[in-house]
PDB file of C-alpha atoms in Angstrom:
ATOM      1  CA  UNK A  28     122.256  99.853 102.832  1.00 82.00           C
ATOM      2  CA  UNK A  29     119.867  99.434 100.040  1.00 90.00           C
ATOM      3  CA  UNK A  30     121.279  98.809  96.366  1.00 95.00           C
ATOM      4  CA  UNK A  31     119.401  99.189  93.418  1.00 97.00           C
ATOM      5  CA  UNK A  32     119.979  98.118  89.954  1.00 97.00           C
ATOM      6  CA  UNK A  33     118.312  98.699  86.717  1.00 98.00           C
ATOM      7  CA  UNK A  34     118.043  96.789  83.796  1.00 98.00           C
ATOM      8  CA  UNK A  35     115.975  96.549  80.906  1.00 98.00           C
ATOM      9  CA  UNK A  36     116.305  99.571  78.673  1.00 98.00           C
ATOM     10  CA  UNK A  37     116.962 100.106  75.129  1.00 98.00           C
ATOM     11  CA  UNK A  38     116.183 101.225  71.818  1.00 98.00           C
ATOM     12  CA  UNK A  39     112.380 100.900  70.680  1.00 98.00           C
ATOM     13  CA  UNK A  40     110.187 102.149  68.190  1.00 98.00           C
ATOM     14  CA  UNK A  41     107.244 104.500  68.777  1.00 98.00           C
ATOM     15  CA  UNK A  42     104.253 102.344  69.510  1.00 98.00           C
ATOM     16  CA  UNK A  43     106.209  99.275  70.996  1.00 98.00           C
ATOM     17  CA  UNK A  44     106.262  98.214  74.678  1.00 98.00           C
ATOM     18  CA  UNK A  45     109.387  97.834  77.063  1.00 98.00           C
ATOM     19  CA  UNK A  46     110.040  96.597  80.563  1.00 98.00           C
ATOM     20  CA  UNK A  47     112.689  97.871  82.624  1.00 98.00           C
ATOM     21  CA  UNK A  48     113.081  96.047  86.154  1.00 98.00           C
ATOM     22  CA  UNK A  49     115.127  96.886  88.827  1.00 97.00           C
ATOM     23  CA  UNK A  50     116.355  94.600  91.550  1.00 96.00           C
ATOM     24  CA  UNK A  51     117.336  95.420  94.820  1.00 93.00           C
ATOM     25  CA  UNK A  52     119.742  93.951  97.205  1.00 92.00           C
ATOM     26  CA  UNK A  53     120.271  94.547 101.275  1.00 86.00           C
ATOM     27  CA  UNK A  54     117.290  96.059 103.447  1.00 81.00           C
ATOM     28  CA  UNK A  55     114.515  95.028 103.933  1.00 82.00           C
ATOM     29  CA  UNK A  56     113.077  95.232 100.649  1.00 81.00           C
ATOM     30  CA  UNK A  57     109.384  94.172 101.053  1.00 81.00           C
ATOM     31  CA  UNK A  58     108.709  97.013 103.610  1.00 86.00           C
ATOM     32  CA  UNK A  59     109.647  99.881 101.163  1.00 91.00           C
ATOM     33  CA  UNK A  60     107.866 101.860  98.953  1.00 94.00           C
ATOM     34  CA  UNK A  61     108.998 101.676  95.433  1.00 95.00           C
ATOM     35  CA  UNK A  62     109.468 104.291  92.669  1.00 97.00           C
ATOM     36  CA  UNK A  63     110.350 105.123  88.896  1.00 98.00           C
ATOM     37  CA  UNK A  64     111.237 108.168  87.867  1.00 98.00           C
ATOM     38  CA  UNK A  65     112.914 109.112  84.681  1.00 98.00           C
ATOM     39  CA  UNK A  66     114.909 112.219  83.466  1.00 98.00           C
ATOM     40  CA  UNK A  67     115.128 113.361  79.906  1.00 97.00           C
ATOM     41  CA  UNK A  68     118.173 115.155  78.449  1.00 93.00           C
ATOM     42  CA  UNK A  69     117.985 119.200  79.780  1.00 95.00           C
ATOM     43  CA  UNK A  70     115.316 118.115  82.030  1.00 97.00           C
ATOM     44  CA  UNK A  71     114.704 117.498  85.557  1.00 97.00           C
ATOM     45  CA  UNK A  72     114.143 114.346  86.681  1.00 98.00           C
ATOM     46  CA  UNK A  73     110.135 113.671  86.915  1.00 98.00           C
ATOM     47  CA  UNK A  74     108.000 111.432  88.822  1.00 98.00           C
ATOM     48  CA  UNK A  75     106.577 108.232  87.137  1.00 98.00           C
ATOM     49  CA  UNK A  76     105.111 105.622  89.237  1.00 98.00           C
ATOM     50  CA  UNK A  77     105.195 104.043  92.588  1.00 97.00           C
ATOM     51  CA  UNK A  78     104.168 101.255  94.505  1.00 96.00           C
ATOM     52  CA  UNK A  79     103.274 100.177  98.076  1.00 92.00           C
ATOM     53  CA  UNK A  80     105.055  97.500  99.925  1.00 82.00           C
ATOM     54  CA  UNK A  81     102.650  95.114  99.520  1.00 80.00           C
ATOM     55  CA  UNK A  82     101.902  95.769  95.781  1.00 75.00           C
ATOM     56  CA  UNK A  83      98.468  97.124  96.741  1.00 83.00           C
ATOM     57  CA  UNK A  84      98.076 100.319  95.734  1.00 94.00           C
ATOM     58  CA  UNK A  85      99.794 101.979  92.745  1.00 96.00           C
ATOM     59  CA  UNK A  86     100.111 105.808  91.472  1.00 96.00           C
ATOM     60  CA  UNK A  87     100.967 107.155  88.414  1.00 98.00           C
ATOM     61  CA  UNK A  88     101.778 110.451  86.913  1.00 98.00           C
ATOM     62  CA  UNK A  89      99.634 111.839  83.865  1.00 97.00           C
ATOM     63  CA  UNK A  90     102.605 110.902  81.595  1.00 95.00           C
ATOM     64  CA  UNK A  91     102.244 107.447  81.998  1.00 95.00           C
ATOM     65  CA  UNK A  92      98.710 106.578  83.208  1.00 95.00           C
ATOM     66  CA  UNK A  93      97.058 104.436  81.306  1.00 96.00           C
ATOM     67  CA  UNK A  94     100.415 103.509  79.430  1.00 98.00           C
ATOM     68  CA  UNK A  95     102.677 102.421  82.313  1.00 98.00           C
ATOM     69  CA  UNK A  96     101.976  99.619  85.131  1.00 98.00           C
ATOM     70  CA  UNK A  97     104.269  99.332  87.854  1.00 97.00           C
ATOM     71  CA  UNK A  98     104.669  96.278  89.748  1.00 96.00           C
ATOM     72  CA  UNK A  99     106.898  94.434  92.105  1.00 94.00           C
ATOM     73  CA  UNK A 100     107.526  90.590  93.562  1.00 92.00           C
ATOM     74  CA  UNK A 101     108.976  90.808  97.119  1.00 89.00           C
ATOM     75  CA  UNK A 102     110.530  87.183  96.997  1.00 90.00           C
ATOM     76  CA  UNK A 103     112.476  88.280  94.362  1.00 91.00           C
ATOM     77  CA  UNK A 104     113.271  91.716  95.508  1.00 92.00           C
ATOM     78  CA  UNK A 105     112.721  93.113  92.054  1.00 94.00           C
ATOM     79  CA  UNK A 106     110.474  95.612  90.737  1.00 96.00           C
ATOM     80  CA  UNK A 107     108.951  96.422  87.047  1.00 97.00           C
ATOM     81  CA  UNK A 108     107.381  99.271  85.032  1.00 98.00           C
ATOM     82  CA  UNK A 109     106.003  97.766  81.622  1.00 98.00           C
ATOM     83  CA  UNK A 110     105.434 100.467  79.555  1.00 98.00           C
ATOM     84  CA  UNK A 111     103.151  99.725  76.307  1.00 98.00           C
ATOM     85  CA  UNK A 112     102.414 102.256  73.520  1.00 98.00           C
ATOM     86  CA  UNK A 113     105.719 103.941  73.786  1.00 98.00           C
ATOM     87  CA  UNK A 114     106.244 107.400  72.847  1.00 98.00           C
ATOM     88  CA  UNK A 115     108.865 109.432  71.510  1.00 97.00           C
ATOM     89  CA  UNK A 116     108.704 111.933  74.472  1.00 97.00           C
ATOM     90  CA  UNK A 117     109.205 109.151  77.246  1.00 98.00           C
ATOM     91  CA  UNK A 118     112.724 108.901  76.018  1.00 98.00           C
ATOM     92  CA  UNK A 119     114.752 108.751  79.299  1.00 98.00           C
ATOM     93  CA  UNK A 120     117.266 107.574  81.902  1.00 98.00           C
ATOM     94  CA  UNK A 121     114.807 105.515  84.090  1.00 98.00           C
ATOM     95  CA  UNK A 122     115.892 104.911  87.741  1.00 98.00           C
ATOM     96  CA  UNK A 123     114.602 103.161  90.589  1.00 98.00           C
ATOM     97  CA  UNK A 124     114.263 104.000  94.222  1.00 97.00           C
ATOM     98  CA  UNK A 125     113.082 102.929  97.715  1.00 95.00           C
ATOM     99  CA  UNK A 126     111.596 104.463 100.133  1.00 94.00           C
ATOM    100  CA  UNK A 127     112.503 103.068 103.867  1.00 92.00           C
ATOM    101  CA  UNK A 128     110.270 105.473 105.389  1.00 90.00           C
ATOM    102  CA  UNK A 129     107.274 104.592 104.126  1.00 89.00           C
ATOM    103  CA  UNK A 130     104.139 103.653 106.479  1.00 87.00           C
ATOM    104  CA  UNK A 131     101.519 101.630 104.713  1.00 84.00           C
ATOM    105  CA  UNK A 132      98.724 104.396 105.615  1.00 83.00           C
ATOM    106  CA  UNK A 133     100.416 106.960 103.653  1.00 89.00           C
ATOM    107  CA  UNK A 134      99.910 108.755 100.506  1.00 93.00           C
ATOM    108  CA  UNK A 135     102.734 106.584  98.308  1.00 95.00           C
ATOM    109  CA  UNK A 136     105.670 109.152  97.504  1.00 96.00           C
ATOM    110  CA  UNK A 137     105.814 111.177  94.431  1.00 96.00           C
ATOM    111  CA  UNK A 138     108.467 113.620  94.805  1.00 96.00           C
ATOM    112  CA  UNK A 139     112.053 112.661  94.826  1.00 97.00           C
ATOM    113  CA  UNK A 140     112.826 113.860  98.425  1.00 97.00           C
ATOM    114  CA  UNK A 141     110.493 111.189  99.494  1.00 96.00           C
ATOM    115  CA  UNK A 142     112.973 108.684  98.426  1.00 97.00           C
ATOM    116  CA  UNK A 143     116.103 107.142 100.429  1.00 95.00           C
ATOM    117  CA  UNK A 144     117.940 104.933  97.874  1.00 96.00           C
ATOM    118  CA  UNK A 145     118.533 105.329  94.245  1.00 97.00           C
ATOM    119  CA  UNK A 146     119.485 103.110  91.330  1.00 98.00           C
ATOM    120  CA  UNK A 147     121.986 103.912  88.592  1.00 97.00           C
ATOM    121  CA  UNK A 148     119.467 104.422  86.032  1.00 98.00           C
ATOM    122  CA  UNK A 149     118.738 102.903  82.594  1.00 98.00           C
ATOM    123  CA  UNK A 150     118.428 104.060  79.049  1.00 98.00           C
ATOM    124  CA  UNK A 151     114.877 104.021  77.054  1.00 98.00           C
ATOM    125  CA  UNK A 152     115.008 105.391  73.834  1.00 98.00           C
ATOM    126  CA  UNK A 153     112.053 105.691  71.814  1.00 98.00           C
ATOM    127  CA  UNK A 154     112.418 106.306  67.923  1.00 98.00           C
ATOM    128  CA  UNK A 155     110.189 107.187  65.485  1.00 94.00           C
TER     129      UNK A 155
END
């Protein structure tokens, strides 16, 4: 059993840059797939970013392309998303997850389904 745990968020200002992390425990870490996805209040939860198991290919959704970069260090079993230029619309509960599934020929997973372990989540608020 995988478990995640976020850490990280908090209360910015529009413009400023924040990096959540999330650090995983159990499993086999380095051979998962890693994702962020975030939910806003009366939203559904949305894709964000994710990352292969060796850190070698990333994908990102339109929100955050250009904006986000999502990265991970195996020997610490921990991966990031620094997010620079912050807006007030990526306000959010950001959560990790793993996917144990994941074969390194594959497209990396963007939907939620994809994804076998979750993290509790963290806060990112984004003020004006």
């Amino acid at each position: 059993q995988v478990h995640l745990v976020e850490s990280g968020g908090g209360l910015v200002q529009a413009g400023d840059s924040l990096t959540v992390s999330c650090a995983a425990s159990g499993g086999t870490f380095s051979r998962y797939a890693l994702g962020w996805f975030r939910q806003a209040p009366g939203k559904e939860r949305e894709f964000v970013a994710a990352i292969s198991w060796a850190g070698g290919r990333t994908v990102y959704a339109d929100s955050g392309r250009g904006r986000f970069t999502i990265s991970r260090i195996n020997g610490k079993n921990t991966v990031y998303l620094q997010m620079n230029s912050l807006k007030i619309e990526d306000t959010a509960v950001y959560y990790c997850a793993a996917d144990r599934s994941f074969h390194p020929g594959s497209p990396l997973p963007a939907t939620q389904d994809d994804y076998d372990y979750w993290g509790q989540g963290t806060q990112v608020t984004v003020s004006s």
